Coordinates of C-alpha atoms and ligand atoms in Angstrom, one line a residue:
X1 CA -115.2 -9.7 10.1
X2 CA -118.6 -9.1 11.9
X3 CA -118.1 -6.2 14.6
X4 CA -119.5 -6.8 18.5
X5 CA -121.9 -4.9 19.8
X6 CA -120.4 -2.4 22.1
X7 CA -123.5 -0.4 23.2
X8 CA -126.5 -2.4 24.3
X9 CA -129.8 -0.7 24.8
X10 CA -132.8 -2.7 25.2
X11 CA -136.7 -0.9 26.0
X12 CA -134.9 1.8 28.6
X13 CA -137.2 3.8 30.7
X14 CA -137.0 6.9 33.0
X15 CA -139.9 8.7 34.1
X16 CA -139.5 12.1 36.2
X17 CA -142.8 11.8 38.0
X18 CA -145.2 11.7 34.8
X19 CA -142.7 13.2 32.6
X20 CA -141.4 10.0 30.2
X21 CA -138.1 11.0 29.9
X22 CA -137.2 7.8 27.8
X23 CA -139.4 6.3 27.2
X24 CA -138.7 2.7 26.0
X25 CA -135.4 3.4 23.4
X26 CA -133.5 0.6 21.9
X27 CA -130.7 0.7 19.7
X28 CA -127.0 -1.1 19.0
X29 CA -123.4 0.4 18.7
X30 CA -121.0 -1.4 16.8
X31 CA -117.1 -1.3 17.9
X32 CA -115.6 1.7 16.1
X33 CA -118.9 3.6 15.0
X34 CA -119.1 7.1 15.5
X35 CA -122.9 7.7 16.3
X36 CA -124.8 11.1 16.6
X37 CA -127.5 11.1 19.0
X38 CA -129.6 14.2 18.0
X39 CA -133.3 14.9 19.3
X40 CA -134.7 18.7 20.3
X41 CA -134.5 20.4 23.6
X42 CA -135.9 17.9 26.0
X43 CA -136.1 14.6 24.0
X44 CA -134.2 12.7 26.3
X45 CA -130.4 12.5 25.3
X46 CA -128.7 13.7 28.7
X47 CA -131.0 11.6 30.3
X48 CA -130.2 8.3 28.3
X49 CA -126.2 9.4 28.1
X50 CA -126.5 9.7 31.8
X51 CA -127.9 5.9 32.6
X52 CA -125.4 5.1 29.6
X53 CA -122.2 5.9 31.7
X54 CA -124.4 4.9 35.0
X55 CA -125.2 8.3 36.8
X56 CA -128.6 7.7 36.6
X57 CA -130.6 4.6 37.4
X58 CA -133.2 3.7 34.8
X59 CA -136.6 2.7 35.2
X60 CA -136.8 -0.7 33.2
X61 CA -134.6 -1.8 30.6
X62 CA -130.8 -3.0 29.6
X63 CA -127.8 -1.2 28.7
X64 CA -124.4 -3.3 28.1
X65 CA -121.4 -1.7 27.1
X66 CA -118.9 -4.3 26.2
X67 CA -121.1 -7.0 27.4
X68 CA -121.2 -5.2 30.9
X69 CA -124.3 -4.8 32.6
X70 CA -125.1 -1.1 33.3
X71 CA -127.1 -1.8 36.3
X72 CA -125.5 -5.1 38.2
X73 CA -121.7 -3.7 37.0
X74 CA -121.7 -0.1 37.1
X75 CA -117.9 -0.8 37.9
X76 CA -117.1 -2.4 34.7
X77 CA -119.0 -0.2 32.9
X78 CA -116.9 2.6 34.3
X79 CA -113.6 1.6 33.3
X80 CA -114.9 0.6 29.8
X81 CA -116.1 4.6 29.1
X82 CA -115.1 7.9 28.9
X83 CA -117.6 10.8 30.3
X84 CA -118.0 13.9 28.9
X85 CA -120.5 15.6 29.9
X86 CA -121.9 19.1 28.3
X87 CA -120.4 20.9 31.9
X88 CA -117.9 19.7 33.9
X89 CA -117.3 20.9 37.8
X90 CA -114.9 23.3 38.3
X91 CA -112.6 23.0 41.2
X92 CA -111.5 26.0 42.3
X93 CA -107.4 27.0 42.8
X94 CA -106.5 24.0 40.8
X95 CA -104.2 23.5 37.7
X96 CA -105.0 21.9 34.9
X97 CA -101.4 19.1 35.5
X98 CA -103.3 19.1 39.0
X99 CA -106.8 18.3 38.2
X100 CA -105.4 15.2 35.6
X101 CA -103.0 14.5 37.7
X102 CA -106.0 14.0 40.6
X103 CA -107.5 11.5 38.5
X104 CA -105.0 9.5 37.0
X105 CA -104.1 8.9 40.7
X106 CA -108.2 7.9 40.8
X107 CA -107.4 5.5 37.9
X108 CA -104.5 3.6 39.5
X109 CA -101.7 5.5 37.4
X110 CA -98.5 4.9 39.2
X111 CA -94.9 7.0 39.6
X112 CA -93.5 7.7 35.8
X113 CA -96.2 5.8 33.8
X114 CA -98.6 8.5 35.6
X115 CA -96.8 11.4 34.5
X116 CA -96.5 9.9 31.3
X117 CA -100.2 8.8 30.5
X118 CA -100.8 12.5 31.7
X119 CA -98.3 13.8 29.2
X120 CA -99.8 12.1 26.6
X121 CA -103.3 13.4 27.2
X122 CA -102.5 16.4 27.4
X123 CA -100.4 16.6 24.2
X124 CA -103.2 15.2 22.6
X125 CA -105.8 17.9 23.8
X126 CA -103.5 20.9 22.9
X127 CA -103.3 21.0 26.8
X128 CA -99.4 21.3 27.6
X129 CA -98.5 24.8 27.1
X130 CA -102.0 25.5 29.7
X131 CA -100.4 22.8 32.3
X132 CA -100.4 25.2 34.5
X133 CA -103.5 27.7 34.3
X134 CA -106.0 27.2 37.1
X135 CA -109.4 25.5 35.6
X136 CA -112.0 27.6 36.9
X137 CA -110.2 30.4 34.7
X138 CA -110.3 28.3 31.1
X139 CA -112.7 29.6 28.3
X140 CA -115.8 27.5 27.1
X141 CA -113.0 25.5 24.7
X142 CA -110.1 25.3 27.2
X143 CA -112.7 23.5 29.8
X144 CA -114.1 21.5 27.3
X145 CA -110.9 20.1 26.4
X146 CA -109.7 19.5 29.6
X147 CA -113.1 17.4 30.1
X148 CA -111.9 15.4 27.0
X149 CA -108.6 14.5 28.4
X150 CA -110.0 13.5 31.8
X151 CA -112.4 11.1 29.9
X152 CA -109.6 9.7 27.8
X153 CA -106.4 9.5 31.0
X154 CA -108.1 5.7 31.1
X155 CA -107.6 5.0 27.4
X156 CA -111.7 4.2 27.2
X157 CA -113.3 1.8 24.6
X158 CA -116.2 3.9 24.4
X159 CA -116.5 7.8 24.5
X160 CA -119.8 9.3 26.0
X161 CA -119.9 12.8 24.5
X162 CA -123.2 15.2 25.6
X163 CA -123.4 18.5 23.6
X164 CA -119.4 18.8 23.1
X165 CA -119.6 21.6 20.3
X166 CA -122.7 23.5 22.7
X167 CA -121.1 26.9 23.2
X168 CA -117.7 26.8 21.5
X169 CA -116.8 29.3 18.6
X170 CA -116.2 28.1 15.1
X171 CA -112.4 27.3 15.8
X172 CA -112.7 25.8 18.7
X173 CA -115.3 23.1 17.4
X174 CA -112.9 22.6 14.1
X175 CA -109.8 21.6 16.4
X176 CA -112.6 19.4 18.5
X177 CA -113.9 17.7 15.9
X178 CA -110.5 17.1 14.6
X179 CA -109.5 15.0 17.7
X180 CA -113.2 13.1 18.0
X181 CA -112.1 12.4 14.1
X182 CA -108.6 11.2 15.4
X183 CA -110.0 8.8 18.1
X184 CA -112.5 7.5 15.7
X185 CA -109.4 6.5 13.2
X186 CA -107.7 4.7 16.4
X187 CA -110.6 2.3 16.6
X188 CA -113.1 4.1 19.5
X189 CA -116.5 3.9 19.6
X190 CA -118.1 6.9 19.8
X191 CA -121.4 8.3 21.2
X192 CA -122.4 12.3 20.7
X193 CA -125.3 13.7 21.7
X194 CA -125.8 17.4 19.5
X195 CA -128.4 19.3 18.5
X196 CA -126.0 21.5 16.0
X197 CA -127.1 19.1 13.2
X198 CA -124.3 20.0 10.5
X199 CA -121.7 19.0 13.1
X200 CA -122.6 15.6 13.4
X201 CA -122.9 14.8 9.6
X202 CA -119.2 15.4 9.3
X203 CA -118.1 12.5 12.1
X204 CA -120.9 10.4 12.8
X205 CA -121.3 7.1 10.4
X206 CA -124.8 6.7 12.3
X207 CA -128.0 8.4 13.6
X208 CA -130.3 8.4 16.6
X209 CA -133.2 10.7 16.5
X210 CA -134.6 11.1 19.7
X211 CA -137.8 12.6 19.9
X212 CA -140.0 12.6 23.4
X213 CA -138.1 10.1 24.8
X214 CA -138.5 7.5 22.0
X215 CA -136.7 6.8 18.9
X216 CA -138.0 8.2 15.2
X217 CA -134.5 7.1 13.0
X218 CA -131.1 5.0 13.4
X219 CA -129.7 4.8 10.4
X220 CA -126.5 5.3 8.4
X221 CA -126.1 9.1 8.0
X222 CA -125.8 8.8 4.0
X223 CA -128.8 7.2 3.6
X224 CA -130.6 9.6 5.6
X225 CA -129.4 12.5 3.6
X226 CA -130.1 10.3 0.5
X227 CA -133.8 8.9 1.5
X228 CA -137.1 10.5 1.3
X229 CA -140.0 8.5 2.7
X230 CA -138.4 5.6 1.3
X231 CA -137.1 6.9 -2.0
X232 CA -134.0 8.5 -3.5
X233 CA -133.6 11.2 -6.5
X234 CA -131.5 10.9 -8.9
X235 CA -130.5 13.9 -11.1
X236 CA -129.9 13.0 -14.5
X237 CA -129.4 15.2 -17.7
X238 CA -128.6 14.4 -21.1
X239 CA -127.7 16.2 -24.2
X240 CA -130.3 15.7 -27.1
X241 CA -134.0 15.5 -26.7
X242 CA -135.8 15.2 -23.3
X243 CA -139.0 13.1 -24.8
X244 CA -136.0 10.4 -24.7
X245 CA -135.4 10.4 -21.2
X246 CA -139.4 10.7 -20.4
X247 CA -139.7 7.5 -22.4
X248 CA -137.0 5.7 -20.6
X249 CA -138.4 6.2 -17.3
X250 CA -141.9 5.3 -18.2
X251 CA -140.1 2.2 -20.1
X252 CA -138.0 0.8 -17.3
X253 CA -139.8 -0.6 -13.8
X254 CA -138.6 0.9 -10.4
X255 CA -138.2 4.5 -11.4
X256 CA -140.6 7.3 -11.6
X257 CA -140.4 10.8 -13.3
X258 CA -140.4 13.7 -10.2
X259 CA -139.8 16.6 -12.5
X260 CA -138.6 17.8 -15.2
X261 CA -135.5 20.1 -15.8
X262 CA -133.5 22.3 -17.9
X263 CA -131.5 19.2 -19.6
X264 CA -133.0 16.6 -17.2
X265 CA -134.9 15.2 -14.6
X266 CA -135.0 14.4 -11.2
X267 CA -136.0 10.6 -11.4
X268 CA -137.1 9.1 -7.9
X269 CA -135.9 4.8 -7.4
X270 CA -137.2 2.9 -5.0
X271 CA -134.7 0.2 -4.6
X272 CA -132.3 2.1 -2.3
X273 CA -129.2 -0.2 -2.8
X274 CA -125.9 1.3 -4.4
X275 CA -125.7 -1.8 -7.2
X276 CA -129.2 -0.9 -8.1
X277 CA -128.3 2.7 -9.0
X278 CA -125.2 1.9 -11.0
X279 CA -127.0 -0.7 -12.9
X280 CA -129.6 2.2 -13.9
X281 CA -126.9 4.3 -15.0
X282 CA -125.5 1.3 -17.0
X283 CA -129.1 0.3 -19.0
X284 CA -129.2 4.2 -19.6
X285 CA -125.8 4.1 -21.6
X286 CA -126.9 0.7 -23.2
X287 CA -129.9 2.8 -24.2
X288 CA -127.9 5.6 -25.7
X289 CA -129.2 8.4 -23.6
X290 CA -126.1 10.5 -23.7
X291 CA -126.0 11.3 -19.8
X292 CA -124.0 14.0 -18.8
X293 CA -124.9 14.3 -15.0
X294 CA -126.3 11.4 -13.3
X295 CA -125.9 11.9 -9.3
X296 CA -127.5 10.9 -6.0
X297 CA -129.6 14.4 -4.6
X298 CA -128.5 14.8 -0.8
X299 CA -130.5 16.7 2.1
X300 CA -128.9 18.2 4.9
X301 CA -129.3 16.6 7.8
X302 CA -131.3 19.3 9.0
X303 CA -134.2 18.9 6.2
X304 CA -134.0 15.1 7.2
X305 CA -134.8 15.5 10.9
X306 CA -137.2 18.0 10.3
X307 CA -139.5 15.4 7.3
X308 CA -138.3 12.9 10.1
X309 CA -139.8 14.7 13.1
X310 CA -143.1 15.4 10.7
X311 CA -143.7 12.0 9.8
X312 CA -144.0 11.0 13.2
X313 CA -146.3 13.8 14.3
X314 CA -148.4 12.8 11.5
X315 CA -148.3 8.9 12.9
X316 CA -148.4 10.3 16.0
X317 CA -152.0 9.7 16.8
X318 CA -151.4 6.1 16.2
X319 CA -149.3 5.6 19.4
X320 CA -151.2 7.9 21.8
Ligands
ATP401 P1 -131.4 19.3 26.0 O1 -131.0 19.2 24.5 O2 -132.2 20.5 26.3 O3 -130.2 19.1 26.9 P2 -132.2 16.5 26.4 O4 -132.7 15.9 25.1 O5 -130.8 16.2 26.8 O6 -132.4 18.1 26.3 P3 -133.1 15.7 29.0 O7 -132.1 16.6 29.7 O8 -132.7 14.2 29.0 O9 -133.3 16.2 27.5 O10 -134.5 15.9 29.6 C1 -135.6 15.1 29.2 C2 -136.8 15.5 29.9 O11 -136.7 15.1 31.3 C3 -137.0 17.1 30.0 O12 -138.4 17.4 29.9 C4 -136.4 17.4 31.4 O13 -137.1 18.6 31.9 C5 -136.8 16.2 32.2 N1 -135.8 16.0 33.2 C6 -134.5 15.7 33.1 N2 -133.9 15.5 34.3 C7 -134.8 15.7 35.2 C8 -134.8 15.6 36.6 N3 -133.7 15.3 37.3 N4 -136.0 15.8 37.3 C9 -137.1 16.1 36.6 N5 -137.2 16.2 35.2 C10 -136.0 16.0 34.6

């Protein structure tokens, strides 16, 4: 079944004086995707996140969410997403029951099913033993997940997360990626701004890389760590003589030779689809090259931004 759109951005603007913040970004979220929206210090991501969930007015340019208009709905919008946002205020001499309690009452929870929908956040967020600690005294993790179940006391379609994981120790962004992984599995979309790259690869299906306000990449994350201007590698080794497997790549169209290895190569393919790689592996058998490793080479999703970032310096000059 094809998936709706959920996230709409069409050509978004927002300049700060001559500073292009964004500067013309478009890109589509599908119901249920978990997207990382990753760019450098300063690329724009608080900026778009903020028009996103209608904080900030934008320039020129369309956002829907749910088929909601950004700009003429802001209303909508609202009760459609869930804002977390990389610091949240905090009120002084108030408990954490009181604070959710504060804006459940904002979100038209009534008598039990308010204490309830409260409950239930706050089991969720590891929050009920902490009901009663004041807010402005919670760590970095505590706040953060405090944040989280204020975004979610509406039961959101779509979660606005900026910088989540910024400033939380190892454990603390385990147990939060463990719930953005939970309310991914109950069917949310799911929108993260991060710049801590090897985070993101672990939840997010899909990529935005943001850089000066426009964007370089959206893509499926696997194909980003499997890509290379266009190309993947393949590492294959065989037992028996090498010459064999030199022949076979110069024999067969769509594959070249990178380099050679101790019992193999590292072949590059062009033709990026999965059926294209198993039917390699299949005319390789059929060949009788006794393969013993034949697997897909990966990049981190650091290396990837980075040949990402310089291929778009290097085109730069084209756009100036
Ligand atoms: P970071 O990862 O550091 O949070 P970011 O990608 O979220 O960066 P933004 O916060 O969106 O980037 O900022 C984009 C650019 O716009 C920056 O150069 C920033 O200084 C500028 N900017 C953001 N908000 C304002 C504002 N209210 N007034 C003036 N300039 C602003």
């Amino acid at each position: 079944m094809k998936k709706d759109s959920v996230i709409v951005v069409n050509d978004l603007r927002k300049s700060f004086g001559k500073l292009k913040a964004v500067d013309g970004i478009s890109f589509e979220i599908k119901e249920g995707q978990v997207v990382g929206f990753i760019g450098a210090n300063g690329a724009g991501k608080t900026t778009t996140m903020r028009m996103i969930a209608t904080l900030e007015q934008p320039d020129s340019g369309l956002i829907k969410i749910c088929g909601f208009d950004a700009i003429d709905d802001p209303n909508s919008v609202r009760s459609k997403i869930g804002w977390v946002p990389d610091d949240f205020g905090r009120y002084n001499n108030l408990r954490i029951f009181e604070y959710l309690d504060f804006f459940a009452r904002a979100f038209d929870y009534r008598d039990q099913e308010r204490i309830n929908r409260i409950q239930e956040v706050m089991d969720f967020t590891g929050l009920t033993e902490l009901q009663d600690r004041y807010i402005d005294k919670l760590s970095k993790g505590q706040g953060q997940r405090v944040c989280l179940g204020r975004a979610l006391l509406h039961d959101p379609e779509v979660l606005l997360m900026d910088e989540p994981a910024a400033g939380l120790d190892p454990k603390a962004r385990v147990e939060l990626k463990n719930l953005i992984r939970i309310l991914a599995d109950e069917g949310k979309t799911i929108f993260i701004s991060s710049h801590i790259l090897s985070e993101l690869s672990e939840i997010c299906d899909t990529m935005v890389f943001l850089g000066e306000g426009k964007v370089l990449h959206y893509g499926a994350a696997d194909e980003l760590k499997r890509e290379s201007k266009g190309e993947m590698i393949i590492n294959v080794s065989i037992l028996g003589n090498l010459n064999q497997l030199e022949e076979w790549v110069e024999l067969n169209p769509g594959v070249r030779l990178v380099d050679l290895k101790k019992h193999g190569a590292r072949i590059a393919v062009e033709n990026l689809e999965p059926e294209f790689t198993v039917e390699l592996l299949k005319r390789m058998i059929h060949d009788k090259l006794k393969v013993i490793e034949f697997s897909r080479e990966e990049k981190t999703l650091e290396n990837a931004f980075v040949d990402i970032l310089n291929d778009s310096t290097q085109g730069g000059d084209d756009h100036e």
